[in-house]
Amino acid sequence: MLREFREARKILIIPNDRVGGLFIGAPFYKVIRHFYPQAQIDLLVEEGKVSIARQIPFIDSILSAPQDMSVRSSAFKKIAGDLRLRSFDLCFCLGLDCSFKLTQLCGASGARLRVGFQRRGLRPFNIEVVPEEGTAYEGERYLRLLRIFGLSCNSEVRWTLAQDKVQKLSARVFNEEFAGGMIVAIDLTSGESEGLGKRQLEHIIGGLIERGAQALLFFSLADRKQVIYLKECYGRQVIPFEQDDMAATAALLGECAALISCNTDLLHLGLALEIPVVGIFDDDPRRWIPPQRRFAHEIEVSKVRQAGGARIMEGLEIALQGKKENA
């Protein structure tokens, strides 16, 4: 079996579909490419993340699946059939608690070797890795999995964006009066818990205006009412941008001085782009934030809306200072 593992020529990677899974897995993809330079490496992601996934340099092909697909749907059967036709030698399913549908897709992929973390009551893998107990950064768990098979190398990843797209979007979205000024991104989406509340946003945006900064509001369809209210209150001091294209979102986020966010995909994109981040968590942030990331400030609360606006703004100053010291 180890020989088959080493000689794999067609590899499928299925990132965790919990928040940030695509970005947290980037060092894993890099290690796989290093040890399989001639292999065909495919990545299976949700349809809404295809545009940003295409910017990952270690991957040959991006495959997609609907976000709301169930294992009994015709879409699931079609994707499973398409995967089997590709005759994968090796499939990795990342995440200790990814969705049931991903584990089943791995099992139905037809790959000769299917590697994943052991899941109680599920048997989709023929190589199961028992996760270590305790809290550890999610990305480090993936790299430990590879070290079991003797795969270890420099896994540091730096994300870069196409500057022509960045410049075009910046010119279209940002107000001319704020050209070169400080812009702080705020993620209004909720991720896996509730998002930031009205009072928190008022405190944050008010604090940004006091320091001469402007707020870039990333939102989804569900946040439209909140965006309308904030736009009516603050006018040109806030810039709404709907997150319907992850590549465009990344381009704008990379132009911001910092990001304030709950545990969302945007938070992990900000970490990948190495911009100062204030992350508000209602679970242990050690699982989601890489250790020793000085320009990331975590606020852990039992409920997201318990984080006071003043505490969030203090966290912003800490994250900005950490970035300066890390420069």
GROMACS .gro file of C-alpha atoms in nm:
model
  327
    1MET     CA    1   0.000   0.000   0.000
    2LEU     CA    2   0.285   0.240   0.081
    3ARG     CA    3   0.429   0.182  -0.266
    4GLU     CA    4   0.092   0.267  -0.423
    5PHE     CA    5   0.083   0.581  -0.209
    6ARG     CA    6   0.427   0.692  -0.328
    7GLU     CA    7   0.359   0.616  -0.695
    8ALA     CA    8   0.021   0.793  -0.722
    9ARG     CA    9  -0.019   0.986  -1.048
   10LYS     CA   10  -0.378   1.110  -1.017
   11ILE     CA   11  -0.458   1.279  -0.686
   12LEU     CA   12  -0.781   1.433  -0.558
   13ILE     CA   13  -0.784   1.669  -0.258
   14ILE     CA   14  -1.114   1.752  -0.087
   15PRO     CA   15  -1.068   2.049   0.152
   16ASN     CA   16  -1.273   2.080   0.468
   17ASP     CA   17  -1.599   2.258   0.386
   18ARG     CA   18  -1.612   2.431   0.722
   19VAL     CA   19  -1.515   2.799   0.726
   20GLY     CA   20  -1.169   2.868   0.587
   21GLY     CA   21  -1.104   2.510   0.481
   22LEU     CA   22  -0.987   2.603   0.132
   23PHE     CA   23  -0.729   2.851   0.265
   24ILE     CA   24  -0.617   2.652   0.569
   25GLY     CA   25  -0.535   2.363   0.336
   26ALA     CA   26  -0.295   2.563   0.114
   27PRO     CA   27   0.028   2.444   0.285
   28PHE     CA   28  -0.099   2.085   0.247
   29TYR     CA   29  -0.145   2.137  -0.129
   30LYS     CA   30   0.209   2.274  -0.153
   31VAL     CA   31   0.361   1.968   0.016
   32ILE     CA   32   0.164   1.733  -0.211
   33ARG     CA   33   0.289   1.918  -0.520
   34HIS     CA   34   0.648   1.902  -0.390
   35PHE     CA   35   0.641   1.524  -0.350
   36TYR     CA   36   0.431   1.456  -0.660
   37PRO     CA   37   0.573   1.701  -0.918
   38GLN     CA   38   0.451   1.499  -1.218
   39ALA     CA   39   0.110   1.403  -1.080
   40GLN     CA   40  -0.227   1.541  -1.189
   41ILE     CA   41  -0.362   1.711  -0.875
   42ASP     CA   42  -0.730   1.807  -0.865
   43LEU     CA   43  -0.911   2.007  -0.597
   44LEU     CA   44  -1.284   1.969  -0.525
   45VAL     CA   45  -1.448   2.288  -0.393
   46GLU     CA   46  -1.790   2.448  -0.362
   47GLU     CA   47  -1.909   2.629  -0.674
   48GLY     CA   48  -1.878   2.973  -0.512
   49LYS     CA   49  -1.506   2.924  -0.444
   50VAL     CA   50  -1.395   2.816  -0.790
   51SER     CA   51  -1.262   3.161  -0.890
   52ILE     CA   52  -1.031   3.194  -0.589
   53ALA     CA   53  -0.929   2.825  -0.599
   54ARG     CA   54  -0.800   2.877  -0.954
   55GLN     CA   55  -0.538   3.113  -0.814
   56ILE     CA   56  -0.374   2.835  -0.611
   57PRO     CA   57  -0.053   2.750  -0.800
   58PHE     CA   58  -0.010   2.392  -0.675
   59ILE     CA   59  -0.329   2.260  -0.836
   60ASP     CA   60  -0.381   2.142  -1.195
   61SER     CA   61  -0.761   2.135  -1.211
   62ILE     CA   62  -1.052   2.266  -1.004
   63LEU     CA   63  -1.365   2.051  -0.973
   64SER     CA   64  -1.682   2.192  -0.818
   65ALA     CA   65  -1.989   2.075  -0.630
   66PRO     CA   66  -2.307   2.262  -0.523
   67GLN     CA   67  -2.291   2.388  -0.166
   68ASP     CA   68  -2.637   2.260  -0.069
   69MET     CA   69  -2.606   1.919  -0.234
   70SER     CA   70  -2.737   1.618  -0.039
   71VAL     CA   71  -2.600   1.264  -0.068
   72ARG     CA   72  -2.935   1.145  -0.207
   73SER     CA   73  -2.950   1.407  -0.481
   74SER     CA   74  -2.895   1.351  -0.851
   75ALA     CA   75  -2.616   1.612  -0.833
   76PHE     CA   76  -2.427   1.395  -0.583
   77LYS     CA   77  -2.463   1.087  -0.802
   78LYS     CA   78  -2.343   1.279  -1.107
   79ILE     CA   79  -2.035   1.420  -0.933
   80ALA     CA   80  -1.949   1.080  -0.782
   81GLY     CA   81  -1.978   0.927  -1.129
   82ASP     CA   82  -1.756   1.196  -1.280
   83LEU     CA   83  -1.494   1.137  -1.010
   84ARG     CA   84  -1.489   0.762  -1.076
   85LEU     CA   85  -1.432   0.826  -1.447
   86ARG     CA   86  -1.112   1.014  -1.358
   87SER     CA   87  -0.961   0.699  -1.202
   88PHE     CA   88  -0.784   0.864  -0.909
   89ASP     CA   89  -0.501   0.675  -0.743
   90LEU     CA   90  -0.517   0.875  -0.420
   91CYS     CA   91  -0.780   1.091  -0.249
   92PHE     CA   92  -0.734   1.305   0.063
   93CYS     CA   93  -1.040   1.419   0.259
   94LEU     CA   94  -0.932   1.698   0.495
   95GLY     CA   95  -1.094   1.803   0.819
   96LEU     CA   96  -1.183   1.624   1.139
   97ASP     CA   97  -1.546   1.729   1.109
   98CYS     CA   98  -1.613   1.811   0.746
   99SER     CA   99  -1.965   1.748   0.619
  100PHE     CA  100  -2.106   1.399   0.575
  101LYS     CA  101  -2.141   1.457   0.200
  102LEU     CA  102  -1.765   1.514   0.159
  103THR     CA  103  -1.672   1.193   0.337
  104GLN     CA  104  -1.922   1.009   0.118
  105LEU     CA  105  -1.784   1.172  -0.198
  106CYS     CA  106  -1.439   1.053  -0.100
  107GLY     CA  107  -1.574   0.702  -0.051
  108ALA     CA  108  -1.763   0.714  -0.381
  109SER     CA  109  -1.473   0.866  -0.577
  110GLY     CA  110  -1.336   0.526  -0.674
  111ALA     CA  111  -0.983   0.628  -0.569
  112ARG     CA  112  -0.769   0.324  -0.489
  113LEU     CA  113  -0.636   0.489  -0.172
  114ARG     CA  114  -0.869   0.712   0.029
  115VAL     CA  115  -0.711   0.895   0.323
  116GLY     CA  116  -0.896   1.082   0.596
  117PHE     CA  117  -0.933   1.135   0.968
  118GLN     CA  118  -1.118   0.860   1.150
  119ARG     CA  119  -1.489   0.932   1.188
  120ARG     CA  120  -1.711   0.740   1.426
  121GLY     CA  121  -1.969   0.531   1.243
  122LEU     CA  122  -1.831   0.612   0.895
  123ARG     CA  123  -1.604   0.396   0.678
  124PRO     CA  124  -1.536   0.593   0.357
  125PHE     CA  125  -1.156   0.569   0.390
  126ASN     CA  126  -0.926   0.270   0.352
  127ILE     CA  127  -0.646   0.463   0.527
  128GLU     CA  128  -0.777   0.618   0.848
  129VAL     CA  129  -0.572   0.856   1.061
  130VAL     CA  130  -0.665   0.882   1.429
  131PRO     CA  131  -0.651   1.253   1.521
  132GLU     CA  132  -0.446   1.355   1.822
  133GLU     CA  133  -0.640   1.466   2.126
  134GLY     CA  134  -0.647   1.828   2.235
  135THR     CA  135  -0.673   2.156   2.050
  136ALA     CA  136  -0.432   2.222   1.765
  137TYR     CA  137  -0.431   2.451   1.463
  138GLU     CA  138  -0.633   2.286   1.186
  139GLY     CA  139  -0.363   2.334   0.921
  140GLU     CA  140  -0.100   2.174   1.144
  141ARG     CA  141  -0.315   1.862   1.177
  142TYR     CA  142  -0.313   1.826   0.799
  143LEU     CA  143   0.067   1.853   0.786
  144ARG     CA  144   0.101   1.596   1.065
  145LEU     CA  145  -0.108   1.359   0.854
  146LEU     CA  146   0.144   1.392   0.572
  147ARG     CA  147   0.441   1.346   0.805
  148ILE     CA  148   0.302   1.004   0.897
  149PHE     CA  149   0.382   0.906   0.536
  150GLY     CA  150   0.722   1.076   0.541
  151LEU     CA  151   0.606   1.381   0.344
  152SER     CA  152   0.753   1.695   0.496
  153CYS     CA  153   0.905   2.008   0.342
  154ASN     CA  154   0.882   2.386   0.361
  155SER     CA  155   0.506   2.444   0.358
  156GLU     CA  156   0.498   2.823   0.388
  157VAL     CA  157   0.254   2.977   0.141
  158ARG     CA  158   0.227   3.342   0.036
  159TRP     CA  159  -0.080   3.440  -0.162
  160THR     CA  160  -0.042   3.693  -0.442
  161LEU     CA  161  -0.311   3.857  -0.654
  162ALA     CA  162  -0.317   3.977  -1.013
  163GLN     CA  163  -0.240   4.348  -0.982
  164ASP     CA  164  -0.429   4.452  -1.295
  165LYS     CA  165  -0.754   4.319  -1.148
  166VAL     CA  166  -0.676   4.481  -0.811
  167GLN     CA  167  -0.623   4.822  -0.970
  168LYS     CA  168  -0.937   4.806  -1.183
  169LEU     CA  169  -1.156   4.705  -0.888
  170SER     CA  170  -1.001   4.963  -0.657
  171ALA     CA  171  -1.066   5.240  -0.907
  172ARG     CA  172  -1.428   5.130  -0.946
  173VAL     CA  173  -1.514   5.069  -0.580
  174PHE     CA  174  -1.318   5.312  -0.365
  175ASN     CA  175  -1.414   5.680  -0.341
  176GLU     CA  176  -1.167   5.919  -0.504
  177GLU     CA  177  -1.155   6.129  -0.188
  178PHE     CA  178  -1.017   5.828  -0.001
  179ALA     CA  179  -0.755   5.737  -0.260
  180GLY     CA  180  -0.450   5.644  -0.056
  181GLY     CA  181  -0.645   5.675   0.271
  182MET     CA  182  -0.697   5.409   0.535
  183ILE     CA  183  -0.970   5.156   0.456
  184VAL     CA  184  -1.069   4.884   0.704
  185ALA     CA  185  -1.278   4.589   0.590
  186ILE     CA  186  -1.570   4.464   0.800
  187ASP     CA  187  -1.727   4.127   0.726
  188LEU     CA  188  -2.102   4.135   0.785
  189THR     CA  189  -2.154   3.766   0.709
  190SER     CA  190  -2.206   3.520   0.991
  191GLY     CA  191  -2.000   3.214   0.899
  192GLU     CA  192  -2.104   2.929   1.128
  193SER     CA  193  -2.252   3.150   1.403
  194GLU     CA  194  -2.425   3.486   1.433
  195GLY     CA  195  -2.263   3.788   1.269
  196LEU     CA  196  -2.177   4.126   1.417
  197GLY     CA  197  -2.474   4.315   1.562
  198LYS     CA  198  -2.603   4.666   1.498
  199ARG     CA  199  -2.449   4.823   1.810
  200GLN     CA  200  -2.112   4.661   1.745
  201LEU     CA  201  -2.107   4.790   1.388
  202GLU     CA  202  -2.207   5.141   1.495
  203HIS     CA  203  -1.922   5.149   1.748
  204ILE     CA  204  -1.669   5.012   1.500
  205ILE     CA  205  -1.765   5.239   1.210
  206GLY     CA  206  -1.784   5.541   1.441
  207GLY     CA  207  -1.434   5.463   1.570
  208LEU     CA  208  -1.298   5.428   1.217
  209ILE     CA  209  -1.447   5.762   1.111
  210GLU     CA  210  -1.291   5.931   1.416
  211ARG     CA  211  -0.947   5.817   1.302
  212GLY     CA  212  -1.011   5.931   0.944
  213ALA     CA  213  -1.066   5.585   0.801
  214GLN     CA  214  -1.338   5.443   0.579
  215ALA     CA  215  -1.520   5.109   0.619
  216LEU     CA  216  -1.547   4.856   0.336
  217LEU     CA  217  -1.850   4.637   0.413
  218PHE     CA  218  -1.836   4.285   0.272
  219PHE     CA  219  -2.186   4.139   0.272
  220SER     CA  220  -2.406   3.862   0.133
  221LEU     CA  221  -2.766   3.869   0.016
  222ALA     CA  222  -2.888   3.798   0.370
  223ASP     CA  223  -2.718   4.117   0.498
  224ARG     CA  224  -2.883   4.366   0.259
  225LYS     CA  225  -3.112   4.528   0.518
  226GLN     CA  226  -2.819   4.589   0.750
  227VAL     CA  227  -2.617   4.739   0.465
  228ILE     CA  228  -2.901   4.975   0.370
  229TYR     CA  229  -2.926   5.096   0.731
  230LEU     CA  230  -2.549   5.155   0.761
  231LYS     CA  231  -2.537   5.335   0.427
  232GLU     CA  232  -2.822   5.565   0.536
  233CYS     CA  233  -2.640   5.641   0.864
  234TYR     CA  234  -2.285   5.691   0.736
  235GLY     CA  235  -2.316   5.775   0.366
  236ARG     CA  236  -1.986   5.781   0.178
  237GLN     CA  237  -1.795   5.676   0.488
  238VAL     CA  238  -1.898   5.316   0.418
  239ILE     CA  239  -1.850   5.121   0.094
  240PRO     CA  240  -2.071   4.812   0.047
  241PHE     CA  241  -1.939   4.522  -0.162
  242GLU     CA  242  -2.136   4.201  -0.215
  243GLN     CA  243  -1.935   3.879  -0.183
  244ASP     CA  244  -2.049   3.699  -0.497
  245ASP     CA  245  -1.701   3.654  -0.645
  246MET     CA  246  -1.425   3.534  -0.411
  247ALA     CA  247  -1.147   3.642  -0.647
  248ALA     CA  248  -1.286   3.998  -0.661
  249THR     CA  249  -1.334   3.992  -0.283
  250ALA     CA  250  -0.970   3.890  -0.240
  251ALA     CA  251  -0.854   4.169  -0.471
  252LEU     CA  252  -1.032   4.436  -0.265
  253LEU     CA  253  -0.942   4.282   0.070
  254GLY     CA  254  -0.575   4.292  -0.023
  255GLU     CA  255  -0.602   4.672  -0.056
  256CYS     CA  256  -0.737   4.716   0.299
  257ALA     CA  257  -0.533   4.813   0.603
  258ALA     CA  258  -0.708   4.552   0.820
  259LEU     CA  259  -1.010   4.325   0.854
  260ILE     CA  260  -1.264   4.283   1.135
  261SER     CA  261  -1.456   3.957   1.109
  262CYS     CA  262  -1.620   3.664   1.283
  263ASN     CA  263  -1.496   3.314   1.197
  264THR     CA  264  -1.579   3.325   0.825
  265ASP     CA  265  -1.412   3.237   0.496
  266LEU     CA  266  -1.317   3.604   0.463
  267LEU     CA  267  -1.129   3.591   0.793
  268HIS     CA  268  -0.913   3.305   0.664
  269LEU     CA  269  -0.864   3.479   0.331
  270GLY     CA  270  -0.737   3.782   0.524
  271LEU     CA  271  -0.494   3.561   0.716
  272ALA     CA  272  -0.375   3.408   0.388
  273LEU     CA  273  -0.316   3.758   0.245
  274GLU     CA  274  -0.130   3.851   0.566
  275ILE     CA  275  -0.330   4.162   0.645
  276PRO     CA  276  -0.397   4.259   1.010
  277VAL     CA  277  -0.706   4.074   1.132
  278VAL     CA  278  -0.936   4.100   1.433
  279GLY     CA  279  -1.119   3.768   1.465
  280ILE     CA  280  -1.420   3.726   1.693
  281PHE     CA  281  -1.477   3.363   1.794
  282ASP     CA  282  -1.742   3.177   1.990
  283ASP     CA  283  -1.518   2.868   2.002
  284ASP     CA  284  -1.146   2.807   2.064
  285PRO     CA  285  -0.951   3.029   1.820
  286ARG     CA  286  -0.640   2.810   1.851
  287ARG     CA  287  -0.800   2.571   1.604
  288TRP     CA  288  -0.847   2.843   1.342
  289ILE     CA  289  -0.559   3.091   1.380
  290PRO     CA  290  -0.199   2.986   1.305
  291PRO     CA  291   0.024   3.013   1.614
  292GLN     CA  292   0.254   3.314   1.643
  293ARG     CA  293   0.057   3.516   1.387
  294ARG     CA  294   0.133   3.853   1.547
  295PHE     CA  295  -0.090   4.060   1.321
  296ALA     CA  296  -0.398   3.852   1.409
  297HIS     CA  297  -0.581   3.943   1.728
  298GLU     CA  298  -0.838   3.693   1.858
  299ILE     CA  299  -1.136   3.780   2.075
  300GLU     CA  300  -1.297   3.472   2.232
  301VAL     CA  301  -1.650   3.506   2.369
  302SER     CA  302  -1.936   3.265   2.436
  303LYS     CA  303  -2.152   3.460   2.187
  304VAL     CA  304  -2.019   3.682   1.908
  305ARG     CA  305  -2.239   3.977   2.001
  306GLN     CA  306  -2.098   3.984   2.353
  307ALA     CA  307  -1.775   4.132   2.216
  308GLY     CA  308  -1.788   4.503   2.298
  309GLY     CA  309  -1.714   4.760   2.030
  310ALA     CA  310  -1.437   4.915   2.241
  311ARG     CA  311  -1.270   4.575   2.279
  312ILE     CA  312  -1.287   4.518   1.904
  313MET     CA  313  -1.129   4.858   1.833
  314GLU     CA  314  -0.853   4.786   2.086
  315GLY     CA  315  -0.794   4.459   1.903
  316LEU     CA  316  -0.763   4.650   1.576
  317GLU     CA  317  -0.485   4.868   1.720
  318ILE     CA  318  -0.304   4.557   1.848
  319ALA     CA  319  -0.328   4.385   1.508
  320LEU     CA  320  -0.205   4.694   1.321
  321GLN     CA  321   0.087   4.733   1.561
  322GLY     CA  322   0.171   4.364   1.526
  323LYS     CA  323   0.192   4.404   1.149
  324LYS     CA  324   0.431   4.699   1.187
  325GLU     CA  325   0.655   4.502   1.420
  326ASN     CA  326   0.647   4.202   1.186
  327ALA     CA  327   0.746   4.408   0.881
   0.00000   0.00000   0.00000
